[in-house]
Short mmCIF file of C-alpha atoms in Angstrom, two decimals:
data_model
loop_
_atom_site.label_atom_id
_atom_site.label_comp_id
_atom_site.label_asym_id
_atom_site.label_seq_id
_atom_site.Cartn_x
_atom_site.Cartn_y
_atom_site.Cartn_z
CA MET A 11 41.20 6.57 9.40
CA ALA A 12 40.85 10.24 8.49
CA LYS A 13 39.72 12.46 11.34
CA VAL A 14 36.26 13.92 10.89
CA SER A 15 36.15 17.70 10.60
CA VAL A 16 33.14 18.16 12.91
CA GLU A 17 32.47 16.48 16.25
CA PHE A 18 30.15 17.20 19.17
CA GLU A 19 30.85 17.03 22.89
CA VAL A 20 28.73 17.75 25.94
CA VAL A 21 30.49 20.05 28.42
CA GLY A 22 28.31 20.74 31.46
CA ASP A 23 25.20 22.59 30.27
CA GLU A 24 26.66 23.27 26.83
CA LEU A 25 26.90 21.32 23.61
CA HIS A 26 30.17 22.07 21.84
CA LEU A 27 30.89 21.73 18.15
CA ILE A 28 34.56 20.84 17.71
CA TYR A 29 35.93 21.85 14.32
CA HIS A 30 39.19 20.48 12.96
CA PRO A 31 40.20 22.90 10.18
CA ARG A 32 42.37 21.88 7.25
CA ASP A 33 46.09 22.66 7.54
CA ASP A 34 46.04 25.08 10.51
CA ASP A 35 43.55 27.41 12.15
CA SER A 36 45.02 30.68 10.86
CA TRP A 37 42.57 31.03 7.97
CA VAL A 38 39.65 30.69 10.38
CA HIS A 39 40.85 33.59 12.52
CA SER A 40 41.57 35.60 9.38
CA LYS A 41 37.93 35.16 8.35
CA PHE A 42 36.75 36.37 11.72
CA ASN A 43 39.13 39.35 11.61
CA ARG A 44 37.48 40.36 8.32
CA GLN A 45 34.06 40.11 10.04
CA GLU A 46 33.19 37.07 7.91
CA GLU A 47 31.36 34.01 9.22
CA LEU A 48 32.62 30.46 9.08
CA PHE A 49 30.16 28.33 7.07
CA ILE A 50 30.77 24.61 7.55
CA LYS A 51 29.24 21.74 5.54
CA GLY A 52 26.47 23.97 4.22
CA THR A 53 24.92 23.79 7.70
CA TYR A 54 26.61 25.75 10.48
CA HIS A 55 26.99 29.56 10.49
CA LEU A 56 29.69 30.33 13.05
CA THR A 57 31.33 33.54 14.27
CA ARG A 58 33.87 34.50 16.91
CA ALA A 59 30.96 35.17 19.28
CA ASN A 60 30.27 31.41 19.30
CA PHE A 61 33.70 30.46 20.67
CA ALA A 62 33.42 28.23 23.74
CA LYS A 63 34.93 29.66 26.93
CA SER A 64 37.50 26.86 27.05
CA TYR A 65 38.72 27.77 23.57
CA LEU A 66 38.95 31.46 24.48
CA ASP A 67 41.10 30.46 27.45
CA GLU A 68 43.29 28.43 25.08
CA ILE A 69 43.71 31.44 22.77
CA ASP A 70 44.74 33.61 25.73
CA ALA A 71 47.29 31.02 26.81
CA ARG A 72 48.76 30.77 23.29
CA SER A 73 49.01 34.57 23.08
CA GLU A 74 50.83 34.80 26.40
CA VAL A 75 53.41 32.28 25.22
CA GLU A 76 54.12 34.39 22.12
CA GLY A 77 54.11 37.70 23.95
CA GLY A 78 50.66 38.83 22.85
CA GLU A 79 50.83 37.35 19.34
CA LEU A 80 48.63 34.34 18.57
CA PHE A 81 50.58 31.45 17.10
CA TRP A 82 48.97 28.96 14.75
CA MET A 83 48.62 25.25 15.36
CA ASP A 84 48.54 22.59 12.66
CA ASP A 85 46.24 20.30 14.62
CA CYS A 86 44.04 22.68 16.55
CA ALA A 87 40.48 21.87 17.54
CA ILE A 88 38.29 24.98 17.54
CA ARG A 89 35.40 24.78 19.98
CA PHE A 90 32.10 26.55 19.47
CA THR A 91 29.13 26.59 21.84
CA VAL A 92 26.19 25.70 19.59
CA ALA A 93 23.48 24.76 22.10
CA THR A 94 22.67 25.29 25.76
CA ALA A 95 20.68 23.09 28.14
CA VAL A 96 17.05 23.84 28.92
CA GLY A 97 15.52 21.06 31.02
CA ASP A 98 16.17 17.69 29.39
CA TYR A 99 17.20 19.16 26.04
CA PHE A 100 19.95 21.14 24.36
CA VAL A 101 18.40 24.05 22.47
CA PHE A 102 20.40 25.19 19.45
CA ASP A 103 21.37 28.79 18.85
CA PRO A 104 18.99 29.82 16.00
CA ASP A 105 21.74 31.95 14.37
CA ILE A 106 23.95 28.89 13.92
CA LEU A 107 21.60 26.48 12.13
CA ARG A 108 19.27 29.14 10.65
CA VAL A 109 16.41 26.83 9.77
CA GLY A 110 13.66 29.14 10.98
CA LEU A 111 12.36 27.02 13.86
CA PRO A 112 13.59 25.70 17.23
CA ILE A 113 15.90 22.66 17.20
CA LEU A 114 16.11 20.55 20.37
CA ILE A 115 18.23 17.47 21.03
CA ALA A 116 17.95 15.28 24.11
CA ARG A 117 20.82 15.76 26.56
CA ASP A 118 21.56 12.03 26.60
CA ALA A 119 21.74 11.79 22.79
CA LYS A 120 25.07 11.40 21.03
CA PRO A 121 24.83 13.47 17.83
CA THR A 122 27.37 13.24 15.03
CA TRP A 123 27.95 15.51 12.05
CA LYS A 124 25.76 13.15 9.99
CA TRP A 125 22.75 14.21 12.06
CA PHE A 126 22.96 17.65 10.49
CA SER A 127 24.73 17.51 7.13
CA ALA A 128 24.35 15.34 4.05
CA GLU A 129 27.27 14.44 1.81
CA ALA A 130 26.49 17.16 -0.70
CA LYS A 131 26.83 19.94 1.92
CA THR A 132 23.10 19.97 2.50
CA SER A 133 21.56 20.88 5.85
CA ILE A 134 19.23 18.01 6.73
CA LEU A 135 17.36 20.12 9.26
CA SER A 136 16.78 22.83 6.63
CA VAL A 137 15.10 20.22 4.46
CA ALA A 138 12.97 19.06 7.40
CA ALA A 139 12.05 22.67 8.23
CA LYS A 140 10.51 23.11 4.75
CA LEU A 141 7.74 20.76 5.93
CA MET A 142 6.85 23.53 8.44
CA PRO A 143 6.60 21.76 11.82
CA SER A 144 6.46 24.11 14.82
CA ARG A 145 9.79 22.70 16.02
CA ILE A 146 12.09 19.70 15.60
CA VAL A 147 12.82 17.61 18.69
CA ILE A 148 15.17 14.62 18.55
CA GLY A 149 15.13 12.07 21.37
CA GLY A 150 13.82 12.42 24.90
CA GLY A 151 10.30 12.18 26.24
CA ALA A 152 8.63 15.19 24.57
CA PRO A 153 5.32 14.23 22.89
CA ASP A 154 6.51 15.53 19.52
CA ALA A 155 10.00 14.01 19.78
CA ILE A 156 11.44 11.93 16.95
CA PRO A 157 12.99 8.78 18.50
CA VAL A 158 16.76 8.69 18.05
CA LYS A 159 16.62 5.33 16.23
CA GLU A 160 14.06 6.66 13.76
CA TYR A 161 16.07 9.82 13.16
CA GLU A 162 19.24 7.81 12.54
CA ARG A 163 17.30 5.64 10.11
CA LEU A 164 16.26 8.80 8.28
CA ILE A 165 19.90 9.90 8.13
CA GLN A 166 20.92 6.56 6.64
CA GLN A 167 18.29 6.94 3.93
CA PHE A 168 19.06 10.56 3.03
CA PRO A 169 20.03 10.76 -0.69
CA THR A 170 23.74 10.47 -1.38
CA GLY A 171 25.54 12.38 -4.10
CA TYR A 172 25.56 9.20 -6.21
CA GLU A 173 21.81 8.80 -5.77
CA LEU A 174 21.20 12.41 -6.85
CA LYS A 175 23.24 11.77 -10.01
CA ARG A 176 21.14 8.69 -10.68
CA TYR A 177 18.01 10.79 -10.23
CA VAL A 178 19.19 13.32 -12.82
CA ILE A 179 19.97 10.49 -15.27
CA ALA A 180 16.51 9.00 -14.64
CA ARG A 181 14.75 12.34 -15.32
CA VAL A 182 16.68 12.90 -18.54
CA GLY A 183 16.24 9.28 -19.59
CA ALA A 184 12.47 9.44 -19.14
CA VAL A 185 12.33 11.93 -22.02
CA LEU A 186 15.14 10.63 -24.24
CA ARG A 187 13.89 7.03 -24.26
CA GLN A 188 10.60 8.21 -25.80
CA TYR A 189 12.25 9.80 -28.81
CA THR A 190 15.68 8.20 -29.23
CA ASP A 191 17.16 4.71 -29.28
CA ALA A 192 18.79 5.17 -25.85
CA SER A 193 19.14 1.68 -24.39
CA VAL A 194 19.95 2.48 -20.75
CA ASP A 195 16.93 2.66 -18.47
CA GLY A 196 17.90 5.36 -15.97
CA GLU A 197 14.66 5.03 -14.00
CA LEU A 198 15.21 1.31 -13.49
CA MET A 199 18.78 1.92 -12.33
CA LEU A 200 17.57 4.51 -9.82
CA ARG A 201 14.85 2.20 -8.45
CA GLN A 202 17.31 -0.68 -8.09
CA TYR A 203 19.83 1.50 -6.26
CA VAL A 204 17.22 2.93 -3.89
CA ALA A 205 15.76 -0.55 -3.23
CA LYS A 206 19.21 -1.78 -2.13
CA ARG A 207 19.87 1.25 0.04
CA ILE A 208 16.54 1.81 1.76
CA LYS A 209 16.04 -0.73 4.52
CA THR A 210 12.60 0.36 5.72
CA LYS A 211 10.31 -2.59 6.36
CA SER A 212 6.60 -2.37 5.77
CA ALA A 213 4.52 -2.39 8.94
CA ASN A 214 2.23 -5.41 9.35
CA TYR A 215 -1.04 -3.63 10.08
CA VAL A 216 -3.02 -6.83 9.50
CA GLN A 217 -1.28 -8.47 12.45
CA LEU A 218 -2.54 -5.73 14.77
CA PHE A 219 -6.18 -6.56 14.00
CA ARG A 220 -5.92 -10.26 13.10
CA ASP A 221 -7.66 -11.65 16.20
CA ALA A 222 -10.47 -9.09 15.98
CA GLU A 223 -11.01 -9.84 12.29
CA ILE A 224 -11.09 -13.60 12.89
CA ALA A 225 -13.67 -13.12 15.65
CA LYS A 226 -15.77 -10.86 13.40
CA PHE A 227 -15.85 -13.20 10.42
CA GLU A 228 -16.36 -16.31 12.54
CA PHE A 229 -19.38 -14.60 14.09
CA LEU A 230 -20.78 -13.72 10.65
CA TYR A 231 -20.22 -17.27 9.41
CA SER A 232 -21.94 -18.75 12.45
CA ARG A 233 -24.79 -16.25 12.25
CA LEU A 234 -25.38 -16.86 8.53
CA ASN A 235 -25.37 -20.62 9.04
CA GLU A 236 -27.89 -20.23 11.82
CA MET A 237 -30.14 -18.08 9.65
CA LEU A 238 -30.01 -20.51 6.75
CA SER A 239 -30.96 -23.41 9.04
CA SER A 240 -34.14 -21.61 10.12
CA GLU A 241 -34.89 -19.28 7.22
CA ASP A 242 -38.66 -19.71 7.52
CA SER A 243 -38.68 -17.93 10.90
CA TYR A 244 -37.58 -14.58 9.44
CA THR A 245 -39.69 -11.94 7.79
CA GLU A 246 -38.37 -10.55 4.52
CA HIS A 247 -37.63 -7.20 6.18
CA VAL A 248 -35.55 -8.72 9.01
CA TRP A 249 -33.81 -11.10 6.61
CA GLN A 250 -32.74 -8.24 4.34
CA ASP A 251 -31.38 -6.21 7.27
CA GLN A 252 -29.31 -9.14 8.54
CA ILE A 253 -27.88 -10.02 5.13
CA LEU A 254 -27.08 -6.34 4.45
CA ASP A 255 -24.96 -6.32 7.59
CA VAL A 256 -23.08 -9.39 6.36
CA VAL A 257 -22.52 -7.83 2.91
CA ARG A 258 -21.27 -4.53 4.30
CA LEU A 259 -18.92 -6.18 6.80
CA LEU A 260 -17.61 -8.51 4.11
CA ASN A 261 -17.27 -5.69 1.57
CA SER A 262 -16.22 -2.58 3.49
CA LYS A 263 -16.41 -0.24 0.49
CA TYR A 264 -20.15 0.25 1.13
CA ILE A 265 -20.77 2.79 3.90
CA ALA A 266 -24.56 3.08 3.70
CA ALA A 267 -27.65 1.19 2.55
CA PHE A 268 -31.06 2.84 2.01
CA LYS A 269 -34.28 0.85 1.69
CA SER A 270 -37.48 1.75 -0.21
CA VAL A 271 -35.77 4.49 -2.21
CA PRO A 272 -38.01 6.65 -4.45
CA LEU A 273 -37.02 6.24 -8.08
CA LYS A 274 -38.12 8.69 -10.75
CA ASP A 275 -39.48 7.04 -13.91
CA VAL A 276 -38.68 9.76 -16.43
CA GLY A 277 -41.53 10.11 -18.92
CA ASN A 278 -44.03 8.35 -16.67
CA THR A 279 -46.43 9.89 -14.18
CA ILE A 280 -46.05 7.02 -11.70
CA ASP A 281 -42.69 6.78 -9.95
CA LYS A 282 -41.11 3.51 -8.86
CA GLN A 283 -39.49 2.38 -5.63
CA LEU A 284 -36.06 0.81 -5.46
CA ASP A 285 -35.73 -1.90 -2.79
CA ILE A 286 -32.18 -1.21 -1.56
CA LEU A 287 -29.62 1.38 -2.70
CA LEU A 288 -25.98 0.94 -1.66
CA VAL A 289 -23.58 3.90 -1.45
CA ASP A 290 -19.81 3.40 -1.40
CA ALA A 291 -17.10 5.53 0.20
CA THR A 292 -16.80 7.72 -2.91
CA GLY A 293 -20.56 8.34 -3.10
CA ASN A 294 -21.22 6.05 -6.07
CA ALA A 295 -24.54 4.20 -5.93
CA ASP A 296 -25.17 0.51 -6.61
CA VAL A 297 -28.34 -1.57 -6.42
CA ILE A 298 -28.86 -4.80 -4.48
CA GLU A 299 -31.71 -7.32 -4.37
CA ILE A 300 -31.83 -9.73 -1.42
CA LYS A 301 -34.17 -12.71 -1.67
CA GLN A 302 -34.82 -15.29 0.99
CA PRO A 303 -33.59 -18.71 -0.17
CA PHE A 304 -36.56 -20.85 0.99
CA ARG A 305 -34.38 -23.87 0.18
CA LYS A 306 -34.78 -23.21 -3.53
CA CYS A 307 -32.14 -23.93 -6.08
CA VAL A 308 -31.45 -21.26 -8.69
CA MET A 309 -31.30 -23.62 -11.68
CA THR A 310 -33.83 -26.09 -13.05
CA GLU A 311 -33.35 -29.75 -12.25
CA SER A 312 -34.59 -30.80 -15.66
CA LEU A 313 -32.78 -30.14 -18.92
CA TYR A 314 -33.88 -27.85 -21.72
CA ARG A 315 -32.06 -28.75 -24.95
CA GLY A 316 -29.32 -30.37 -22.94
CA ASN A 317 -28.87 -27.47 -20.46
CA HIS A 318 -30.03 -26.50 -17.02
CA ILE A 319 -31.55 -23.03 -17.20
CA PRO A 320 -32.09 -20.39 -14.49
CA LEU A 321 -35.34 -20.38 -12.61
CA ARG A 322 -37.84 -17.61 -13.35
CA GLU A 323 -37.22 -16.00 -9.94
CA LEU A 324 -33.53 -15.56 -10.77
CA THR A 325 -34.07 -14.12 -14.26
CA GLY A 326 -36.85 -11.93 -12.91
CA SER A 327 -34.59 -10.54 -10.18
CA ILE A 328 -31.87 -9.76 -12.70
CA MET A 329 -34.41 -8.05 -14.94
CA GLN A 330 -35.66 -6.02 -12.00
CA ILE A 331 -32.13 -4.88 -11.15
CA GLU A 332 -31.46 -3.92 -14.77
CA LYS A 333 -34.66 -1.83 -14.82
CA TYR A 334 -33.59 -0.04 -11.63
CA ILE A 335 -30.20 0.74 -13.17
CA PHE A 336 -31.89 1.94 -16.37
CA HIS A 337 -34.14 4.37 -14.48
CA LEU A 338 -31.28 5.59 -12.27
CA CYS A 339 -29.14 6.41 -15.29
CA ARG A 340 -32.04 8.24 -16.99
CA TRP A 341 -32.63 10.22 -13.81
CA GLY A 342 -29.00 11.41 -14.00
CA THR A 343 -27.83 14.58 -12.22
CA ALA A 344 -31.37 15.46 -11.09
CA GLY A 345 -31.49 12.10 -9.33
CA GLU A 346 -28.08 12.69 -7.73
CA THR A 347 -29.29 16.02 -6.34
CA TYR A 348 -32.55 14.53 -5.07
CA LEU A 349 -30.94 11.49 -3.42
CA THR A 350 -28.16 13.54 -1.83
CA LYS A 351 -30.70 15.96 -0.38
CA LYS A 352 -32.92 13.15 0.91
CA TYR A 353 -30.18 11.02 2.48
CA GLY A 354 -27.42 13.59 3.08
CA ASP A 355 -27.96 13.63 6.84
CA ARG A 356 -27.16 9.89 6.90
CA LEU A 357 -23.91 10.27 5.00
CA PRO A 358 -20.53 11.82 5.90
CA PRO A 359 -20.57 15.64 5.57
CA GLY A 360 -20.02 16.78 2.00
CA LEU A 361 -20.40 13.35 0.39
CA GLN A 362 -22.51 13.54 -2.77
CA ILE A 363 -24.42 10.53 -4.12
CA LYS A 364 -23.32 9.84 -7.70
CA ILE A 365 -25.05 7.80 -10.39
CA THR A 366 -22.18 6.58 -12.56
CA ASN A 367 -22.85 3.27 -14.31
CA PRO A 368 -24.33 1.59 -11.21
CA CYS A 369 -23.68 -2.10 -10.66
CA GLY A 370 -26.23 -4.60 -9.45
CA ILE A 371 -26.02 -7.38 -6.90
CA VAL A 372 -28.51 -10.21 -6.47
CA ILE A 373 -28.26 -12.43 -3.40
CA MET A 374 -30.57 -15.43 -3.52
CA GLY A 375 -30.81 -19.20 -3.55
CA ARG A 376 -28.56 -22.08 -2.53
CA ASP A 377 -26.10 -24.06 -4.63
CA HIS A 378 -24.86 -26.69 -2.14
CA GLU A 379 -27.18 -29.36 -3.59
CA MET A 380 -26.42 -28.61 -7.24
CA THR A 381 -24.92 -31.28 -9.43
CA ASP A 382 -21.65 -30.53 -11.19
CA VAL A 383 -23.55 -29.99 -14.46
CA GLN A 384 -25.98 -27.57 -12.81
CA ARG A 385 -23.09 -25.72 -11.21
CA ARG A 386 -21.30 -25.37 -14.55
CA ASP A 387 -24.42 -24.07 -16.33
CA PHE A 388 -25.09 -21.67 -13.47
CA GLU A 389 -21.56 -20.29 -13.73
CA VAL A 390 -21.97 -19.78 -17.49
CA PHE A 391 -25.20 -17.86 -16.89
CA ARG A 392 -23.72 -15.86 -14.02
CA ARG A 393 -20.68 -14.74 -16.02
CA GLN A 394 -22.86 -13.66 -18.95
CA ASN A 395 -24.46 -11.07 -16.66
CA LYS A 396 -21.45 -10.21 -14.50
CA ASN A 397 -20.68 -6.92 -16.28
CA ILE A 398 -23.99 -5.52 -14.96
CA VAL A 399 -25.29 -7.81 -12.21
CA ASP A 400 -23.32 -10.00 -9.82
CA VAL A 401 -25.36 -13.05 -8.77
CA ILE A 402 -24.35 -14.40 -5.35
CA THR A 403 -25.83 -17.44 -3.63
CA TYR A 404 -25.92 -17.85 0.12
CA ASP A 405 -23.42 -20.67 -0.19
CA ASP A 406 -21.14 -18.21 -2.01
CA LEU A 407 -21.30 -15.97 1.05
CA LEU A 408 -20.47 -18.88 3.34
CA ARG A 409 -17.50 -19.88 1.19
CA ARG A 410 -16.18 -16.32 1.07
CA LEU A 411 -16.38 -16.05 4.84
CA GLN A 412 -14.61 -19.41 5.21
CA VAL A 413 -11.76 -18.35 2.92
CA VAL A 414 -11.30 -15.05 4.74
CA ILE A 415 -11.17 -16.82 8.11
CA GLN A 416 -8.67 -19.40 6.83
CA GLN A 417 -6.45 -16.65 5.39
CA PHE A 418 -6.37 -14.70 8.63
CA LYS A 419 -5.73 -17.83 10.72
CA ALA A 420 -2.86 -18.84 8.43
CA GLY A 421 -1.14 -15.55 9.29
CA ARG A 422 -1.02 -14.34 5.68
#
């Protein structure tokens, strides 16, 4: 095995860089005699002033043997002091790495040349310094320290010379393939190579919160079941508040819900009032109608020309939602300004309410006692309106909660 040209060794309170020059060490000393620095692997800037004391002693001994003349050695290891101990860390001489910020390595770490230099004579720490941290600490117990295992994983994933060539081919290929008959997909080749090389595994964030999520959705399922079993004991106001909580916890994109919202009827002297306005995390507004079920089905039991048709309460609710959306869109930017000013103190700072093709949601009725034919006709009707209004029954909510719970419990 070929000997590496750069090694590191801890000697007391010093970290030494041991350099094995090609052929002999005469050319190194010639550089220093000309007041030139030794630049190794595109990373280390070394001068005679960085010689370790042990190497200076070796030079003196070699000179004494030759009567004051330094003789050259074919296999000479030149030692440089590159870092000194401060507490639990070795702190690098800033003139050696020249990355513009402090570099610290834990005293118990075992650095290799690969910690500092990529194959293409690139200083890895110089690349890291471009991200402008206040310092780079590797290993040890400092709060801003990069764990040694994580740093070594970074080193393993640093682009190789072959990967950089693939990247160039991919960039050129992205243009040529649009205008020529080039058959090689350089981008695909790059992705395949990187996928084989990079071993990073995705973190399972779901697992961290699985138990809490199961408890949350089981509570909502139990609570909704309890409400549906005694729906007559709730006022409309309380019922709406409870169902809104279920909707927002089941669909986390909505961050706020405002009730009894003034709605400008452009061209009319009498304004309207919107029951509930939902606002999502981007500020976009949607409209929701929540009706108590009162054990009513949403489709007729009898047939009209061979079909079950929606009950008047359902079609009326959809019509009401569509009118709200119509008036919101006509209100436009003036409405956005008004609503943001009115409800801004109940929204995250700087979030603007936006009226951009609002969607509607209607929650009403039960479907657990529907026949298969009723269920099919209801689905046909529901999908006809889905582009504007999403009709959700309370049994839909129960089923959605059940599916979510089952998925979490299955560990998926």
